[in-house]
């Protein structure tokens, strides 16, 4: 066997498949062509299975979403994210689209009390669950304690990240992740603030959690 060739089967390739220039590259090219043919059928059948699945769910479908205590019926394609459903279809523009990739937390809402990045959540998967957005936290004119604390402690500057920060902060307190400043920072680390209002956000969360004097 040519010292530069590679034979995964341990057998020499037939003469017509041997590299005519003696180079390793030529043989690998030929070998991958053969390998490609060998693995093609499973990939084709997988594609067919996916196509069959897609054909069942494509097009707009009716879904019922309970948002801020109100059941809303919408006709949306199954690919629509919860964030887009809230902003584009329900007019709830409090939840912000920052990165649209699950990295900034600006779109954070509560689903059954747990924070989720609504830009990464398909609306159709939240049927039957309680969705709470920033618009649902206040009771009429009375602000949620976390909203009031953000105001009191100047927990925002431009305000773009603030709805997501507040929703996340509400869950952070409910989860009990507020024993120290470091713990608050860790459990709020999925919410980015380009203005750097972090110290004031931590102060607001500590106040609501009743941990006003805790230090990390
Ligand atoms: S918009 Fe969802 S995480 Fe950034
Ligand atoms: S207040 Fe501006 S991004 Fe946080």
mmCIF file of N, CA and C in Angstrom, residues 67-113:
data_model
loop_
_atom_site.group_PDB
_atom_site.id
_atom_site.type_symbol
_atom_site.label_atom_id
_atom_site.label_comp_id
_atom_site.label_asym_id
_atom_site.label_seq_id
_atom_site.Cartn_x
_atom_site.Cartn_y
_atom_site.Cartn_z
ATOM 1 N N UNK A 67 -52.703 34.985 28.215
ATOM 2 C CA UNK A 67 -51.691 36.010 28.469
ATOM 3 C C UNK A 67 -52.236 37.023 29.468
ATOM 4 N N UNK A 68 -51.511 37.183 30.548
ATOM 5 C CA UNK A 68 -51.906 38.135 31.599
ATOM 6 C C UNK A 68 -53.353 37.906 32.032
ATOM 7 N N UNK A 69 -53.720 36.648 32.132
ATOM 8 C CA UNK A 69 -55.036 36.276 32.644
ATOM 9 C C UNK A 69 -56.140 36.259 31.616
ATOM 10 N N UNK A 70 -55.834 36.667 30.377
ATOM 11 C CA UNK A 70 -56.865 36.694 29.337
ATOM 12 C C UNK A 70 -56.561 35.653 28.273
ATOM 13 N N UNK A 71 -57.571 34.850 27.926
ATOM 14 C CA UNK A 71 -57.381 33.832 26.891
ATOM 15 C C UNK A 71 -57.517 34.489 25.523
ATOM 16 N N UNK A 72 -56.508 34.352 24.711
ATOM 17 C CA UNK A 72 -56.520 34.950 23.368
ATOM 18 C C UNK A 72 -56.473 33.832 22.332
ATOM 19 N N UNK A 73 -57.333 33.950 21.311
ATOM 20 C CA UNK A 73 -57.316 32.975 20.224
ATOM 21 C C UNK A 73 -56.644 33.605 19.011
ATOM 22 N N UNK A 74 -55.653 32.921 18.495
ATOM 23 C CA UNK A 74 -54.880 33.462 17.368
ATOM 24 C C UNK A 74 -54.755 32.411 16.285
ATOM 25 N N UNK A 75 -54.588 32.872 15.054
ATOM 26 C CA UNK A 75 -54.237 31.961 13.957
ATOM 27 C C UNK A 75 -52.813 32.297 13.538
ATOM 28 N N UNK A 76 -51.913 31.409 13.873
ATOM 29 C CA UNK A 76 -50.501 31.649 13.604
ATOM 30 C C UNK A 76 -49.866 30.394 13.031
ATOM 31 N N UNK A 77 -48.792 30.596 12.286
ATOM 32 C CA UNK A 77 -48.024 29.437 11.852
ATOM 33 C C UNK A 77 -47.293 28.871 13.063
ATOM 34 N N UNK A 78 -47.115 27.566 13.092
ATOM 35 C CA UNK A 78 -46.481 26.943 14.262
ATOM 36 C C UNK A 78 -45.055 27.427 14.506
ATOM 37 N N UNK A 79 -44.431 28.018 13.472
ATOM 38 C CA UNK A 79 -43.053 28.478 13.639
ATOM 39 C C UNK A 79 -42.950 29.829 14.349
ATOM 40 N N UNK A 80 -44.089 30.484 14.619
ATOM 41 C CA UNK A 80 -44.060 31.824 15.214
ATOM 42 C C UNK A 80 -43.623 31.738 16.679
ATOM 43 N N UNK A 81 -42.677 32.592 17.026
ATOM 44 C CA UNK A 81 -42.206 32.584 18.413
ATOM 45 C C UNK A 81 -43.217 33.281 19.323
ATOM 46 N N UNK A 82 -43.073 32.983 20.609
ATOM 47 C CA UNK A 82 -43.946 33.643 21.577
ATOM 48 C C UNK A 82 -43.709 35.150 21.547
ATOM 49 N N UNK A 83 -42.451 35.552 21.398
ATOM 50 C CA UNK A 83 -42.145 36.990 21.357
ATOM 51 C C UNK A 83 -42.866 37.676 20.198
ATOM 52 N N UNK A 84 -42.807 37.088 19.022
ATOM 53 C CA UNK A 84 -43.481 37.692 17.874
ATOM 54 C C UNK A 84 -44.996 37.665 18.051
ATOM 55 N N UNK A 85 -45.509 36.587 18.627
ATOM 56 C CA UNK A 85 -46.955 36.519 18.852
ATOM 57 C C UNK A 85 -47.394 37.641 19.796
ATOM 58 N N UNK A 86 -46.596 37.861 20.845
ATOM 59 C CA UNK A 86 -46.948 38.911 21.808
ATOM 60 C C UNK A 86 -46.876 40.290 21.162
ATOM 61 N N UNK A 87 -45.762 40.543 20.494
ATOM 62 C CA UNK A 87 -45.526 41.883 19.958
ATOM 63 C C UNK A 87 -46.325 42.170 18.692
ATOM 64 N N UNK A 88 -46.291 41.223 17.757
ATOM 65 C CA UNK A 88 -46.880 41.484 16.438
ATOM 66 C C UNK A 88 -48.373 41.166 16.378
ATOM 67 N N UNK A 89 -48.802 40.181 17.140
ATOM 68 C CA UNK A 89 -50.188 39.742 16.998
ATOM 69 C C UNK A 89 -51.086 40.169 18.146
ATOM 70 N N UNK A 90 -50.487 40.463 19.311
ATOM 71 C CA UNK A 90 -51.314 40.864 20.442
ATOM 72 C C UNK A 90 -51.063 42.316 20.847
ATOM 73 N N UNK A 91 -50.119 42.971 20.213
ATOM 74 C CA UNK A 91 -49.850 44.373 20.534
ATOM 75 C C UNK A 91 -49.208 44.578 21.893
ATOM 76 N N UNK A 92 -48.655 43.502 22.461
ATOM 77 C CA UNK A 92 -47.989 43.630 23.756
ATOM 78 C C UNK A 92 -46.494 43.863 23.507
ATOM 79 N N UNK A 93 -46.152 45.114 23.320
ATOM 80 C CA UNK A 93 -44.786 45.445 22.893
ATOM 81 C C UNK A 93 -43.847 45.725 24.063
ATOM 82 N N UNK A 94 -44.324 45.436 25.278
ATOM 83 C CA UNK A 94 -43.437 45.619 26.437
ATOM 84 C C UNK A 94 -42.239 44.689 26.371
ATOM 85 N N UNK A 95 -42.471 43.444 25.991
ATOM 86 C CA UNK A 95 -41.363 42.497 25.852
ATOM 87 C C UNK A 95 -40.538 42.924 24.646
ATOM 88 N N UNK A 96 -39.250 43.052 24.845
ATOM 89 C CA UNK A 96 -38.400 43.632 23.797
ATOM 90 C C UNK A 96 -37.627 42.566 23.019
ATOM 91 N N UNK A 97 -37.406 42.878 21.738
ATOM 92 C CA UNK A 97 -36.571 42.005 20.907
ATOM 93 C C UNK A 97 -35.178 42.627 20.838
ATOM 94 N N UNK A 98 -34.251 42.021 21.558
ATOM 95 C CA UNK A 98 -32.880 42.508 21.526
ATOM 96 C C UNK A 98 -32.082 41.733 20.502
ATOM 97 N N UNK A 99 -31.617 40.562 20.913
ATOM 98 C CA UNK A 99 -30.770 39.757 20.023
ATOM 99 C C UNK A 99 -31.585 38.800 19.157
ATOM 100 N N UNK A 100 -32.763 38.393 19.632
ATOM 101 C CA UNK A 100 -33.589 37.379 18.953
ATOM 102 C C UNK A 100 -32.850 36.044 18.870
ATOM 103 N N UNK A 101 -31.893 35.829 19.744
ATOM 104 C CA UNK A 101 -31.105 34.589 19.723
ATOM 105 C C UNK A 101 -30.897 33.993 21.112
ATOM 106 N N UNK A 102 -31.662 34.435 22.090
ATOM 107 C CA UNK A 102 -31.516 33.837 23.417
ATOM 108 C C UNK A 102 -30.309 34.294 24.201
ATOM 109 N N UNK A 103 -29.752 35.443 23.847
ATOM 110 C CA UNK A 103 -28.521 35.844 24.527
ATOM 111 C C UNK A 103 -28.665 37.053 25.451
ATOM 112 N N UNK A 104 -29.684 37.879 25.236
ATOM 113 C CA UNK A 104 -29.709 39.146 25.977
ATOM 114 C C UNK A 104 -30.767 39.192 27.074
ATOM 115 N N UNK A 105 -31.798 38.398 26.984
ATOM 116 C CA UNK A 105 -32.832 38.376 28.016
ATOM 117 C C UNK A 105 -33.874 39.479 27.901
ATOM 118 N N UNK A 106 -33.765 40.351 26.894
ATOM 119 C CA UNK A 106 -34.717 41.460 26.775
ATOM 120 C C UNK A 106 -36.154 40.968 26.567
ATOM 121 N N UNK A 107 -36.282 39.749 26.065
ATOM 122 C CA UNK A 107 -37.609 39.201 25.739
ATOM 123 C C UNK A 107 -38.189 38.343 26.859
ATOM 124 N N UNK A 108 -37.546 38.357 28.034
ATOM 125 C CA UNK A 108 -37.967 37.446 29.114
ATOM 126 C C UNK A 108 -39.413 37.675 29.540
ATOM 127 N N UNK A 109 -40.175 36.601 29.569
ATOM 128 C CA UNK A 109 -41.531 36.622 30.137
ATOM 129 C C UNK A 109 -41.641 35.429 31.077
ATOM 130 N N UNK A 110 -42.732 35.379 31.817
ATOM 131 C CA UNK A 110 -42.942 34.260 32.739
ATOM 132 C C UNK A 110 -43.963 33.304 32.139
ATOM 133 N N UNK A 111 -43.631 32.039 32.130
ATOM 134 C CA UNK A 111 -44.565 31.006 31.676
ATOM 135 C C UNK A 111 -44.734 30.031 32.841
ATOM 136 N N UNK A 112 -45.962 29.987 33.366
ATOM 137 C CA UNK A 112 -46.224 29.229 34.590
ATOM 138 C C UNK A 112 -45.232 29.618 35.686
ATOM 139 N N UNK A 113 -44.946 30.902 35.768
ATOM 140 C CA UNK A 113 -44.081 31.425 36.831
ATOM 141 C C UNK A 113 -42.599 31.285 36.571
#
